[in-house]
Coordinates of C-alpha atoms in Angstrom, one line a residue:
X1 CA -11.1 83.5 -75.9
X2 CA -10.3 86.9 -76.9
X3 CA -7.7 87.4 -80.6
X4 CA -4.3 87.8 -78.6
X5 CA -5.3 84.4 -77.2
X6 CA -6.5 82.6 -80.3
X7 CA -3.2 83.9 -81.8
X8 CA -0.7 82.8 -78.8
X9 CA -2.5 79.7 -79.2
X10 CA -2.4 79.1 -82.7
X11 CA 1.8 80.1 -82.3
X12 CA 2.0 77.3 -79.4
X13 CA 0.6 75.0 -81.6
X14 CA 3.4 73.8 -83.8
X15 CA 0.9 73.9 -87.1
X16 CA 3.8 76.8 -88.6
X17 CA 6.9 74.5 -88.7
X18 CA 4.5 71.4 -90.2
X19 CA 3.4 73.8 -92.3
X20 CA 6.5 74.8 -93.4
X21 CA 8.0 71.3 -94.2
X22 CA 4.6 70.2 -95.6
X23 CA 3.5 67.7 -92.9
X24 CA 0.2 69.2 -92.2
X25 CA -3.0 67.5 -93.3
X26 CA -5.7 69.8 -95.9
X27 CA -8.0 71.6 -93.3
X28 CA -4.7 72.1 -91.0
X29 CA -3.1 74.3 -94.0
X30 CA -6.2 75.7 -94.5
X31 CA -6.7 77.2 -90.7
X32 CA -2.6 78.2 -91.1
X33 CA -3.6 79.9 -94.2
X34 CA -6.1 81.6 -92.8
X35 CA -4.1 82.8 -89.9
X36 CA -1.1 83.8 -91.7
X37 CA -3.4 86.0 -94.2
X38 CA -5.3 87.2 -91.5
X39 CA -3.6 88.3 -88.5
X40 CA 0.0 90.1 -89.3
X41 CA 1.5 88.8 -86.0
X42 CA 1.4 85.2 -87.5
X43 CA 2.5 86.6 -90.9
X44 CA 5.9 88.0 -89.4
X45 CA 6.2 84.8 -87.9
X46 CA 5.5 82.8 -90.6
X47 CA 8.2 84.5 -92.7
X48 CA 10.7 85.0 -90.3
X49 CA 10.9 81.3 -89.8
X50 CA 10.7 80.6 -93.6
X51 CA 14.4 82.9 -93.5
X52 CA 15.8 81.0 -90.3
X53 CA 14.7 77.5 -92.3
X54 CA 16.4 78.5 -95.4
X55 CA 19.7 80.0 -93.9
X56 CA 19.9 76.7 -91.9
X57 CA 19.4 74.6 -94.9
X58 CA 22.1 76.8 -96.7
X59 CA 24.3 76.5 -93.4
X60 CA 23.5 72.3 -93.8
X61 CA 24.3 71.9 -97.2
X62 CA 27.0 69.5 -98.1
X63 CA 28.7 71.2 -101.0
X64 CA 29.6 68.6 -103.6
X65 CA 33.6 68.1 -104.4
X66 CA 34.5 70.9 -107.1
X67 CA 36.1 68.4 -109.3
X68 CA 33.2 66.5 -109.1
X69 CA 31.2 67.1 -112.6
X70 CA 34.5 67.1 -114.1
X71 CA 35.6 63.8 -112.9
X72 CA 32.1 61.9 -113.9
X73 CA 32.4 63.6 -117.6
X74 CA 35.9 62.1 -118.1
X75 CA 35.1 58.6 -117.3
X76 CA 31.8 58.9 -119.3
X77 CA 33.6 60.1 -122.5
X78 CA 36.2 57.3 -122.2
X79 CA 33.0 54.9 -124.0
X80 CA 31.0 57.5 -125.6
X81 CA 30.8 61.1 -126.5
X82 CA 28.8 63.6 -124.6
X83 CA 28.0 67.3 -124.4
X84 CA 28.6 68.7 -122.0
X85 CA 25.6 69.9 -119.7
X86 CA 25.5 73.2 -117.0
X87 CA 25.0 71.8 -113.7
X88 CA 21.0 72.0 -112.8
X89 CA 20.3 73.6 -109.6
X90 CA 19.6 71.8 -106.4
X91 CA 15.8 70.3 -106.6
X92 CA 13.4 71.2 -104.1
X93 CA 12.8 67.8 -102.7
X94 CA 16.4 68.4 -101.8
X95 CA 16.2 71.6 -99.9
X96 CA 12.6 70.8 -98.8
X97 CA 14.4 67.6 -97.2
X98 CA 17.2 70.3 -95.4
X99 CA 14.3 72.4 -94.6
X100 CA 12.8 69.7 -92.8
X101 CA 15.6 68.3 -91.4
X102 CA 16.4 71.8 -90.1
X103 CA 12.3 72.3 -88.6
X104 CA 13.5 68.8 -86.8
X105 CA 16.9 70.3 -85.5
X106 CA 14.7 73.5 -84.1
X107 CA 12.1 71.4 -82.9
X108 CA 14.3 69.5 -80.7
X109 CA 16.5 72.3 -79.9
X110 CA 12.6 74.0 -78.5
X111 CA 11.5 70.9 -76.8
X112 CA 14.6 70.7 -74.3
X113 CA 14.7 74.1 -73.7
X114 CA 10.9 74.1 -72.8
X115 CA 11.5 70.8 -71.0
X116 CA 14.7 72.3 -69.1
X117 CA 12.7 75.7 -68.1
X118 CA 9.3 73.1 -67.1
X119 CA 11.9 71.1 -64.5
X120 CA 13.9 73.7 -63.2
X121 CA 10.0 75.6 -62.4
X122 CA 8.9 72.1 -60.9
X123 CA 12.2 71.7 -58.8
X124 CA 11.5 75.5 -57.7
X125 CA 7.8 74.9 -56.7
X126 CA 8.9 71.7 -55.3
X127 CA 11.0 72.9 -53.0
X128 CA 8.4 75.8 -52.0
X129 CA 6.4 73.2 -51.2
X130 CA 9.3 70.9 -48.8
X131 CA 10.1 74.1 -47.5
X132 CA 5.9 74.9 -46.4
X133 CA 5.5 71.3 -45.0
X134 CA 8.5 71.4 -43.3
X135 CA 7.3 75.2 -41.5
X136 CA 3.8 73.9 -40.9
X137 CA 5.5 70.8 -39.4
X138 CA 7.3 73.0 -37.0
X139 CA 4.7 75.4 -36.4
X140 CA 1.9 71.9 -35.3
X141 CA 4.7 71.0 -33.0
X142 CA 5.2 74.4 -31.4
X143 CA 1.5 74.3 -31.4
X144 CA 1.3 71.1 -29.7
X145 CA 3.9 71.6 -27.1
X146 CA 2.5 75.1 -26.0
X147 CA -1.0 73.2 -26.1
X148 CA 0.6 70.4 -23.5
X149 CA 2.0 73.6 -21.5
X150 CA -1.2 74.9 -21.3
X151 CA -3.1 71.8 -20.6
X152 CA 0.0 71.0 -17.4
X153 CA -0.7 74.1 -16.1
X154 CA -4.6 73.7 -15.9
X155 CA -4.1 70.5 -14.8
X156 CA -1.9 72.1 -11.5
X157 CA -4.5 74.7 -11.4
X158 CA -7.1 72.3 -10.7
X159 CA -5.5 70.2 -8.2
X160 CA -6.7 70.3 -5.4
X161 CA -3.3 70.5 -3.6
X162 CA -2.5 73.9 -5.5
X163 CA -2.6 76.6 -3.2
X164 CA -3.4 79.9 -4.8
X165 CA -1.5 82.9 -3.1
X166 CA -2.1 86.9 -4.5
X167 CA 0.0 89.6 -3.7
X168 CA -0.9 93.1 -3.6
X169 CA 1.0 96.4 -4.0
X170 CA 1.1 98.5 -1.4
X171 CA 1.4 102.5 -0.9
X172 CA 4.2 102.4 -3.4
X173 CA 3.0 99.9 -6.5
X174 CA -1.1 100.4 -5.6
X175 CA -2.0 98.9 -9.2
X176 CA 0.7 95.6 -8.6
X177 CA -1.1 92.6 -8.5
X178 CA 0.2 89.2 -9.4
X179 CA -0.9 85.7 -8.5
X180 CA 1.2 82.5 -7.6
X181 CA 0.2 79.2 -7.2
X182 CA 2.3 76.7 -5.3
X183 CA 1.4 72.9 -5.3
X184 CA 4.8 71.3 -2.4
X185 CA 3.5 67.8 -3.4
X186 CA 4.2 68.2 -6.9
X187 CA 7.2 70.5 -6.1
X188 CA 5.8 73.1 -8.8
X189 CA 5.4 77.2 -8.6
X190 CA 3.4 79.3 -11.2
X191 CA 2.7 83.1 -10.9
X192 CA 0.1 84.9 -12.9
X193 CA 1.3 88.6 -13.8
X194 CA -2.1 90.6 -13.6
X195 CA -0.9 94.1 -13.8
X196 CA 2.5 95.9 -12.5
X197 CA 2.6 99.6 -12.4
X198 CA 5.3 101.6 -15.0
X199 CA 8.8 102.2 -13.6
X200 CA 11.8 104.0 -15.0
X201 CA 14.0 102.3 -16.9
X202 CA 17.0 101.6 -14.8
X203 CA 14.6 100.1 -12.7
X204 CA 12.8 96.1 -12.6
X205 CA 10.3 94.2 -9.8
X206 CA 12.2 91.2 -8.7
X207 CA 10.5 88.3 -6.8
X208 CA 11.9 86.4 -4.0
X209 CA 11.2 83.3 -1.4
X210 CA 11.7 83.7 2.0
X211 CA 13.5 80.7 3.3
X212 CA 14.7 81.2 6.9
X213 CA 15.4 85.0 6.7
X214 CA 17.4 84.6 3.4
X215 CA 15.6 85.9 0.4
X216 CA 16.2 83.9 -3.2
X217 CA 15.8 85.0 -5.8
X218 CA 12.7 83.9 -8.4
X219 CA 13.1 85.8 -11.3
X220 CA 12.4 89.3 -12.8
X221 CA 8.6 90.4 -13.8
X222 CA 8.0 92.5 -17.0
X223 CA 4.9 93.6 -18.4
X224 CA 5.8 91.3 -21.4
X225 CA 5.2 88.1 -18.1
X226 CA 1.7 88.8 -18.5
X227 CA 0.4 85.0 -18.7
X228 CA 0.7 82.0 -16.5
X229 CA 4.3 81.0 -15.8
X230 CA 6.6 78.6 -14.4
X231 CA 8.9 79.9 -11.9
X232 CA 11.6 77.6 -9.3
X233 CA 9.8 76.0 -6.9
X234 CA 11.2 76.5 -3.3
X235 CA 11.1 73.9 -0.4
X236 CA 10.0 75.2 2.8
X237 CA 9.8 78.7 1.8
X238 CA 7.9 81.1 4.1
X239 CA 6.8 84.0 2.1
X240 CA 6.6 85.8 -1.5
X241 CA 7.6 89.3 -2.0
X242 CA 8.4 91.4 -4.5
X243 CA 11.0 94.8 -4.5
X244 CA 11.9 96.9 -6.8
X245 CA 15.6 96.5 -8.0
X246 CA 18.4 98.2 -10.3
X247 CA 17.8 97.2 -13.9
X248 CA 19.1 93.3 -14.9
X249 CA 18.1 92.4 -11.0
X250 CA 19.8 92.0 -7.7
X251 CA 21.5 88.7 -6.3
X252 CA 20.3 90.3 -2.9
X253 CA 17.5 92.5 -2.3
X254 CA 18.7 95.6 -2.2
X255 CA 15.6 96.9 -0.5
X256 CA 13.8 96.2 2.9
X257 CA 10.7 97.4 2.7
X258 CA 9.3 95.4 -0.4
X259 CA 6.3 96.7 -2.6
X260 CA 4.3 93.4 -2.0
X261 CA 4.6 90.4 0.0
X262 CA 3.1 87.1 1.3
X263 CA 2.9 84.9 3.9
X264 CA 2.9 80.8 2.7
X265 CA 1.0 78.3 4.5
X266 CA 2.8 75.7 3.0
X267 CA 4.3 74.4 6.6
X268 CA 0.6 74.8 8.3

């Protein structure tokens, strides 16, 4: 433990103000002794608190009546003579009892402070802490339910009655590729975005179901689709395909000639 440390430590200790009122025990006035004549810091300290001790004590005082001395002297020399005497100064057991009584008062006064700053710190931290168990609560369930996602859409994978369709770009879209998988018994449609080539930005592929001539719509694919997804599953739908549409997408498709489709075996 380096000086500033001893010092600090020595300050947090209290053994000033028992000093002061004469409370501490032989070898704790020698070690206060020893600081105050050693180390300056605890010297300015020391006196500084001797000046706050005796203003408060002056401040405490209970002045005595100023008719007081005259009053007791008048009844005395109704039986017997005396002469009259100047008033002695306060003793020191006297003011070392408002000195202490002040130490107490500051004592106190330090206590709740440092009590009030320790809760209002504990209330902070313990709120940090709600406010962590209650993120890492919401981020193990977020966890968990994309975990279950993920584990459903294996499981569809690997069923046996998934069929796995892929669609390839043609002349126009050369590096589209995307895969769907369609599983009619348990009524569910995923597509797999492997790569889609870079459009302008008034423009966005669009995929759609064939279902007797009439083309639904399924959804829009960005580059940001890039993982296994759900998309509406149709019932007896034909074919995939996917155009190239007006940005925000079309309730038709706009264009004939698509730049991928599929056909569905689904009715084989």
């Amino acid at each position: 433990m380096n000086v500033n440390e001893q010092i600090t430590t020595f300050l947090n200790s209290n053994l000033l103000d028992k000093y002061l009122i004469g409370q501490t025990t032989t070898s704790e006035s020698v070690e206060v002794e020893h600081y105050i004549n050693t180390y300056p810091e605890v010297k300015k300290v020391y006196e500084q608190l001797q000046d706050k001790l005796e203003l408060s004590a002056q401040i405490n005082a209970v002045k005595a009546p100023e008719n007081a001395l005259d009053n007791i002297l008048n009844a005395l020399e109704e039986e017997t003579p005396v002469i009259p005497m100047q008033p002695k100064k306060p003793r020191k057991k006297w003011f070392s009892l408002a000195i202490a009584a002040s130490v107490a008062a500051l004592l106190f006064a330090s206590s709740s402070a440092y009590l009030y700053v320790q809760n209002s710190n504990l209330s902070s931290e313990n709120q940090v802490i709600v406010d962590e168990i209650f993120d890492l609560r919401s981020d193990i369930a977020k966890n968990n339910n994309r975990l279950n996602d993920i584990l459903e859409q294996f499981k569809q994978l690997n069923n046996p009655e998934t069929e796995k369709y892929v669609l390839q770009g043609n002349r126009s879209a050369k590096d589209l590729k995307t895969v769907a998988y369609i599983n009619p018994k348990e009524k569910k449609s995923m597509i797999d975005v492997v790569s889609l080539p870079q459009l302008p930005d008034d423009q966005v592929y669009q995929i759609w179901a064939d279902i007797q001539g009439k083309m639904v719509s399924l959804g829009i694919l960005t580059e940001a689709d890039r993982k296994l997804q759900e998309i509406p599953y149709t019932e007896d739908a034909l074919g995939l395909s996917i155009s190239v549409e007006p940005k925000g997408g079309s309730l038709e498709r706009s264009n004939d000639t698509p730049v991928a489709e599929i056909s569905l075996k689904l009715n084989e």
